[in-house]
mmCIF file of C-alpha atoms in Angstrom:
data_model
loop_
_atom_site.group_PDB
_atom_site.id
_atom_site.type_symbol
_atom_site.label_atom_id
_atom_site.label_comp_id
_atom_site.label_asym_id
_atom_site.label_seq_id
_atom_site.Cartn_x
_atom_site.Cartn_y
_atom_site.Cartn_z
ATOM 1 C CA ASP A 1 8.889 -62.651 25.554
ATOM 2 C CA ILE A 2 7.310 -65.143 23.271
ATOM 3 C CA GLN A 3 7.621 -64.450 19.493
ATOM 4 C CA MET A 4 5.113 -65.691 17.063
ATOM 5 C CA THR A 5 5.696 -66.329 13.411
ATOM 6 C CA GLN A 6 3.243 -67.287 10.521
ATOM 7 C CA SER A 7 3.696 -68.843 7.200
ATOM 8 C CA PRO A 8 3.013 -68.068 4.520
ATOM 9 C CA SER A 9 2.780 -64.330 4.674
ATOM 10 C CA SER A 10 0.322 -64.512 1.831
ATOM 11 C CA VAL A 11 -1.584 -67.195 -0.150
ATOM 12 C CA SER A 12 -3.532 -66.949 -3.335
ATOM 13 C CA ALA A 13 -6.408 -69.454 -3.522
ATOM 14 C CA SER A 14 -9.636 -70.097 -5.177
ATOM 15 C CA VAL A 15 -13.156 -70.563 -3.968
ATOM 16 C CA GLY A 16 -13.455 -74.185 -2.803
ATOM 17 C CA ASP A 17 -9.829 -74.615 -2.021
ATOM 18 C CA ARG A 18 -8.347 -75.860 1.240
ATOM 19 C CA VAL A 19 -6.023 -73.481 2.903
ATOM 20 C CA THR A 20 -3.648 -74.151 5.644
ATOM 21 C CA ILE A 21 -1.908 -71.465 7.657
ATOM 22 C CA THR A 22 0.989 -72.256 10.101
ATOM 23 C CA CYS A 23 1.711 -70.472 13.325
ATOM 24 C CA ARG A 24 4.865 -71.117 15.361
ATOM 25 C CA ALA A 25 5.665 -69.911 18.909
ATOM 26 C CA SER A 26 9.309 -69.354 20.016
ATOM 27 C CA GLN A 27 8.648 -71.510 23.043
ATOM 28 C CA GLY A 28 6.018 -73.797 24.249
ATOM 29 C CA ILE A 29 2.580 -72.300 24.925
ATOM 30 C CA SER A 30 0.567 -75.462 25.566
ATOM 31 C CA ASN A 31 -2.733 -74.749 23.735
ATOM 32 C CA SER A 32 -2.970 -71.061 24.678
ATOM 33 C CA LEU A 33 -3.497 -69.913 21.052
ATOM 34 C CA ALA A 34 -6.194 -68.044 19.312
ATOM 35 C CA TRP A 35 -6.849 -67.337 15.475
ATOM 36 C CA PHE A 36 -8.468 -64.152 14.298
ATOM 37 C CA GLN A 37 -9.799 -63.072 10.970
ATOM 38 C CA GLN A 38 -9.702 -59.405 9.874
ATOM 39 C CA LYS A 39 -11.229 -57.861 6.764
ATOM 40 C CA PRO A 40 -10.233 -54.378 5.530
ATOM 41 C CA GLY A 41 -11.516 -51.623 7.629
ATOM 42 C CA LYS A 42 -13.005 -53.937 10.128
ATOM 43 C CA ALA A 43 -12.107 -55.091 13.665
ATOM 44 C CA PRO A 44 -10.733 -58.667 14.099
ATOM 45 C CA GLU A 45 -13.096 -61.427 14.804
ATOM 46 C CA LEU A 46 -12.195 -64.605 16.968
ATOM 47 C CA LEU A 47 -12.306 -67.726 15.026
ATOM 48 C CA ILE A 48 -10.625 -70.329 17.232
ATOM 49 C CA TYR A 49 -9.557 -70.332 20.884
ATOM 50 C CA ALA A 50 -7.609 -72.814 22.972
ATOM 51 C CA ALA A 51 -5.827 -73.854 19.632
ATOM 52 C CA SER A 52 -8.868 -75.992 18.406
ATOM 53 C CA SER A 53 -12.122 -74.806 19.826
ATOM 54 C CA LEU A 54 -14.445 -73.155 17.505
ATOM 55 C CA GLN A 55 -15.884 -69.799 18.497
ATOM 56 C CA SER A 56 -19.641 -69.645 18.599
ATOM 57 C CA GLY A 57 -21.157 -68.664 15.228
ATOM 58 C CA VAL A 58 -17.992 -69.460 13.199
ATOM 59 C CA PRO A 59 -18.663 -71.809 10.345
ATOM 60 C CA SER A 60 -17.381 -75.335 10.679
ATOM 61 C CA ARG A 61 -15.126 -75.101 7.736
ATOM 62 C CA PHE A 62 -12.664 -73.442 9.968
ATOM 63 C CA SER A 63 -10.609 -75.686 12.162
ATOM 64 C CA GLY A 64 -7.548 -75.352 14.402
ATOM 65 C CA SER A 65 -4.897 -77.822 15.623
ATOM 66 C CA GLY A 66 -1.634 -77.948 17.281
ATOM 67 C CA SER A 67 0.104 -77.620 20.761
ATOM 68 C CA GLU A 68 3.234 -76.183 22.371
ATOM 69 C CA THR A 69 5.036 -74.524 19.417
ATOM 70 C CA ASP A 70 3.296 -75.463 16.212
ATOM 71 C CA PHE A 71 -0.218 -74.777 15.253
ATOM 72 C CA THR A 72 -2.360 -74.599 12.107
ATOM 73 C CA LEU A 73 -5.541 -72.998 10.882
ATOM 74 C CA THR A 74 -7.369 -74.757 8.148
ATOM 75 C CA ILE A 75 -10.071 -73.447 5.974
ATOM 76 C CA SER A 76 -11.770 -76.450 4.316
ATOM 77 C CA GLY A 77 -13.653 -75.183 1.178
ATOM 78 C CA LEU A 78 -12.821 -71.449 1.019
ATOM 79 C CA GLN A 79 -15.794 -69.150 0.559
ATOM 80 C CA PRO A 80 -15.842 -65.665 -0.939
ATOM 81 C CA GLU A 81 -16.238 -64.086 2.450
ATOM 82 C CA ASP A 82 -12.987 -65.831 3.663
ATOM 83 C CA PHE A 83 -10.799 -63.609 1.686
ATOM 84 C CA ALA A 84 -9.060 -61.713 4.588
ATOM 85 C CA THR A 85 -6.058 -61.570 6.801
ATOM 86 C CA TYR A 86 -5.510 -64.177 9.528
ATOM 87 C CA TYR A 87 -3.620 -63.705 12.787
ATOM 88 C CA CYS A 88 -2.636 -66.079 15.521
ATOM 89 C CA GLU A 89 -2.138 -64.847 19.118
ATOM 90 C CA GLN A 90 -0.557 -66.533 22.180
ATOM 91 C CA THR A 91 -2.133 -65.996 25.509
ATOM 92 C CA ARG A 92 0.158 -68.316 27.409
ATOM 93 C CA SER A 93 2.218 -65.543 29.105
ATOM 94 C CA PHE A 94 2.428 -61.692 29.202
ATOM 95 C CA PRO A 95 3.013 -59.906 27.126
ATOM 96 C CA HIS A 96 0.576 -61.504 24.830
ATOM 97 C CA SER A 97 1.765 -61.532 21.244
ATOM 98 C CA PHE A 98 0.378 -61.746 17.675
ATOM 99 C CA GLY A 99 1.871 -63.286 14.652
ATOM 100 C CA PRO A 100 2.542 -60.944 11.679
ATOM 101 C CA GLY A 101 -0.515 -62.083 9.742
ATOM 102 C CA THR A 102 -1.306 -64.133 6.736
ATOM 103 C CA LYS A 103 -3.261 -62.565 3.790
ATOM 104 C CA VAL A 104 -5.625 -64.850 1.825
ATOM 105 C CA ASP A 105 -6.506 -63.372 -1.490
ATOM 106 C CA ILE A 106 -8.080 -64.426 -4.709
ATOM 107 C CA LYS A 107 -6.126 -66.380 -7.330
ATOM 108 C CA GLU B 1 -26.165 -57.256 22.371
ATOM 109 C CA VAL B 2 -22.644 -56.907 23.576
ATOM 110 C CA GLN B 3 -21.060 -53.564 22.424
ATOM 111 C CA LEU B 4 -17.758 -51.829 22.991
ATOM 112 C CA VAL B 5 -17.312 -48.226 21.821
ATOM 113 C CA GLU B 6 -13.905 -46.518 21.984
ATOM 114 C CA SER B 7 -13.407 -42.813 22.030
ATOM 115 C CA GLY B 8 -10.811 -40.283 22.736
ATOM 116 C CA GLY B 9 -8.544 -40.589 19.729
ATOM 117 C CA VAL B 10 -7.112 -37.329 18.377
ATOM 118 C CA VAL B 11 -4.085 -35.838 16.820
ATOM 119 C CA VAL B 12 -1.423 -35.015 19.533
ATOM 120 C CA GLN B 13 2.171 -33.844 19.480
ATOM 121 C CA PRO B 14 5.041 -36.179 20.452
ATOM 122 C CA GLY B 15 5.546 -36.081 24.173
ATOM 123 C CA GLY B 16 1.845 -35.376 24.819
ATOM 124 C CA SER B 17 -0.735 -37.276 26.767
ATOM 125 C CA LEU B 18 -4.169 -38.746 25.895
ATOM 126 C CA ARG B 19 -6.843 -40.800 27.606
ATOM 127 C CA LEU B 20 -8.861 -43.374 25.569
ATOM 128 C CA SER B 21 -12.159 -44.715 26.856
ATOM 129 C CA CYS B 22 -14.176 -47.719 25.964
ATOM 130 C CA ALA B 23 -17.768 -47.734 26.956
ATOM 131 C CA SER B 24 -19.445 -51.171 27.246
ATOM 132 C CA SER B 25 -22.984 -52.632 27.272
ATOM 133 C CA GLY B 26 -24.728 -55.772 26.983
ATOM 134 C CA PHE B 27 -22.690 -57.932 29.486
ATOM 135 C CA THR B 28 -21.609 -57.839 33.111
ATOM 136 C CA PHE B 29 -18.619 -55.683 32.573
ATOM 137 C CA GLY B 30 -17.113 -56.268 35.968
ATOM 138 C CA SER B 31 -16.885 -60.052 35.416
ATOM 139 C CA TYR B 32 -14.311 -59.923 32.619
ATOM 140 C CA ALA B 33 -10.764 -59.029 31.854
ATOM 141 C CA MET B 34 -10.474 -56.287 29.247
ATOM 142 C CA GLN B 35 -7.729 -55.567 26.788
ATOM 143 C CA TRP B 36 -6.407 -52.902 24.381
ATOM 144 C CA VAL B 37 -4.829 -53.814 20.966
ATOM 145 C CA ARG B 38 -3.498 -51.447 18.436
ATOM 146 C CA GLN B 39 -2.889 -51.547 14.646
ATOM 147 C CA ALA B 40 -0.512 -49.040 13.061
ATOM 148 C CA PRO B 41 -1.610 -47.896 9.511
ATOM 149 C CA GLY B 42 -1.160 -50.740 7.129
ATOM 150 C CA LYS B 43 0.466 -53.021 9.731
ATOM 151 C CA GLY B 44 -0.447 -55.961 11.869
ATOM 152 C CA LEU B 45 -1.993 -56.303 15.293
ATOM 153 C CA GLU B 46 -0.095 -55.341 18.418
ATOM 154 C CA TRP B 47 -1.159 -56.386 21.873
ATOM 155 C CA VAL B 48 -0.945 -53.313 24.290
ATOM 156 C CA SER B 49 -2.430 -54.091 27.653
ATOM 157 C CA LEU B 50 -4.729 -56.261 29.845
ATOM 158 C CA ILE B 51 -6.557 -55.484 33.053
ATOM 159 C CA SER B 52 -8.048 -58.194 35.254
ATOM 160 C CA TRP B 53 -11.894 -58.193 36.010
ATOM 161 C CA ASN B 54 -11.392 -56.244 39.240
ATOM 162 C CA GLY B 55 -8.485 -54.011 38.151
ATOM 163 C CA GLY B 56 -6.156 -55.718 40.607
ATOM 164 C CA ASP B 57 -3.762 -56.955 37.910
ATOM 165 C CA ALA B 58 -2.435 -55.081 34.776
ATOM 166 C CA PHE B 59 -0.028 -56.187 32.102
ATOM 167 C CA TYR B 60 1.695 -54.224 29.342
ATOM 168 C CA ALA B 61 3.568 -54.612 26.199
ATOM 169 C CA ASP B 62 7.319 -53.716 26.501
ATOM 170 C CA SER B 63 6.650 -50.886 24.019
ATOM 171 C CA VAL B 64 4.281 -49.122 26.241
ATOM 172 C CA LYS B 65 5.378 -50.118 29.741
ATOM 173 C CA GLY B 66 6.002 -47.147 31.971
ATOM 174 C CA ARG B 67 4.160 -44.760 29.639
ATOM 175 C CA PHE B 68 0.666 -46.252 29.371
ATOM 176 C CA ILE B 69 -1.749 -47.053 32.250
ATOM 177 C CA ILE B 70 -4.783 -49.319 31.915
ATOM 178 C CA SER B 71 -7.708 -48.857 34.314
ATOM 179 C CA ARG B 72 -11.313 -49.544 34.512
ATOM 180 C CA ASP B 73 -14.523 -48.301 36.321
ATOM 181 C CA ASN B 74 -16.784 -51.189 36.951
ATOM 182 C CA ARG B 75 -19.653 -48.913 38.177
ATOM 183 C CA GLU B 76 -19.513 -47.062 34.907
ATOM 184 C CA ASN B 77 -18.780 -50.121 32.662
ATOM 185 C CA THR B 78 -15.894 -48.216 31.101
ATOM 186 C CA LEU B 79 -12.256 -49.159 30.379
ATOM 187 C CA TYR B 80 -9.530 -46.534 29.992
ATOM 188 C CA LEU B 81 -6.086 -46.271 28.465
ATOM 189 C CA GLN B 82 -4.046 -43.343 29.795
ATOM 190 C CA MET B 83 -1.207 -42.636 27.266
ATOM 191 C CA ASN B 84 1.735 -40.467 28.257
ATOM 192 C CA SER B 85 5.017 -39.472 26.699
ATOM 193 C CA LEU B 86 3.505 -40.321 23.301
ATOM 194 C CA LYS B 87 5.844 -41.133 20.464
ATOM 195 C CA VAL B 88 5.269 -41.123 16.734
ATOM 196 C CA GLU B 89 5.267 -44.855 16.658
ATOM 197 C CA ASP B 90 2.197 -44.898 18.905
ATOM 198 C CA THR B 91 0.240 -43.687 15.939
ATOM 199 C CA ALA B 92 -2.413 -46.553 15.428
ATOM 200 C CA LEU B 93 -6.138 -47.565 15.586
ATOM 201 C CA TYR B 94 -6.728 -48.642 19.146
ATOM 202 C CA TYR B 95 -9.261 -51.338 19.786
ATOM 203 C CA CYS B 96 -10.620 -52.446 23.127
ATOM 204 C CA ALA B 97 -11.696 -56.012 23.515
ATOM 205 C CA LYS B 98 -13.588 -58.212 25.984
ATOM 206 C CA GLU B 99 -12.265 -61.575 26.837
ATOM 207 C CA ARG B 100 -13.993 -64.892 26.896
ATOM 208 C CA ARG B 101 -12.490 -67.109 29.640
ATOM 209 C CA GLY B 102 -8.758 -67.596 29.050
ATOM 210 C CA PHE B 103 -8.013 -64.106 27.774
ATOM 211 C CA TYR B 104 -9.280 -64.887 24.302
ATOM 212 C CA MET B 105 -10.717 -61.642 22.853
ATOM 213 C CA GLU B 106 -14.270 -62.496 21.761
ATOM 214 C CA VAL B 107 -15.730 -59.022 21.225
ATOM 215 C CA TRP B 108 -13.993 -55.981 19.717
ATOM 216 C CA GLY B 109 -14.961 -52.343 19.349
ATOM 217 C CA LYS B 110 -14.562 -50.540 16.082
ATOM 218 C CA GLY B 111 -11.492 -48.616 17.378
ATOM 219 C CA THR B 112 -10.421 -45.049 17.891
ATOM 220 C CA THR B 113 -7.527 -43.527 15.937
ATOM 221 C CA VAL B 114 -4.516 -41.841 17.682
ATOM 222 C CA THR B 115 -2.185 -39.869 15.696
ATOM 223 C CA VAL B 116 1.134 -38.610 17.124
ATOM 224 C CA SER B 117 2.589 -35.949 14.855
#
């Protein structure tokens, strides 16, 4: 099974900051990676799929990059509504698996 | 509008069984793979199971394999999760989700809560 890790586990940032979250797979997954945002009490929302493709309706300040084992999610110009927990997920092979999450909170 | 509405979550004793349902609307249900994901209280997301568009293929997390069965009724536009031999660690909010192509979960329901106690 493929294990996913994320770093950092939490980050404190200010509005307007650039935030980068890293996700690492235990083996190569090509570009079969998604990023989700989850706010408290809400279902997750898809931000990025296929490592770098922006889901329809998602602001362009979100971007993803990477391939095989190393991936990043970047938020360029953090907005108040971006304070949330972010998860990566590999869909390369079954069982699919999520990273443990990265919480972005207000500095 | 695409909608997914989960139901069936209750409090159940260890060793018990339960069936979750996920009613869909607003899209051609029979054209997409569907998935279940769960989230234990205060914890992260855990992928549970996926079923192909026609029900011909099903995949499971190791933690539920042999105990849970995913199924679908494309005439009724409904996804199911039969949960048997429930354990305390199965306690979670269970989400159903619709894929976009490539198994990426683009639409999620609000979830239904299962408590094993």
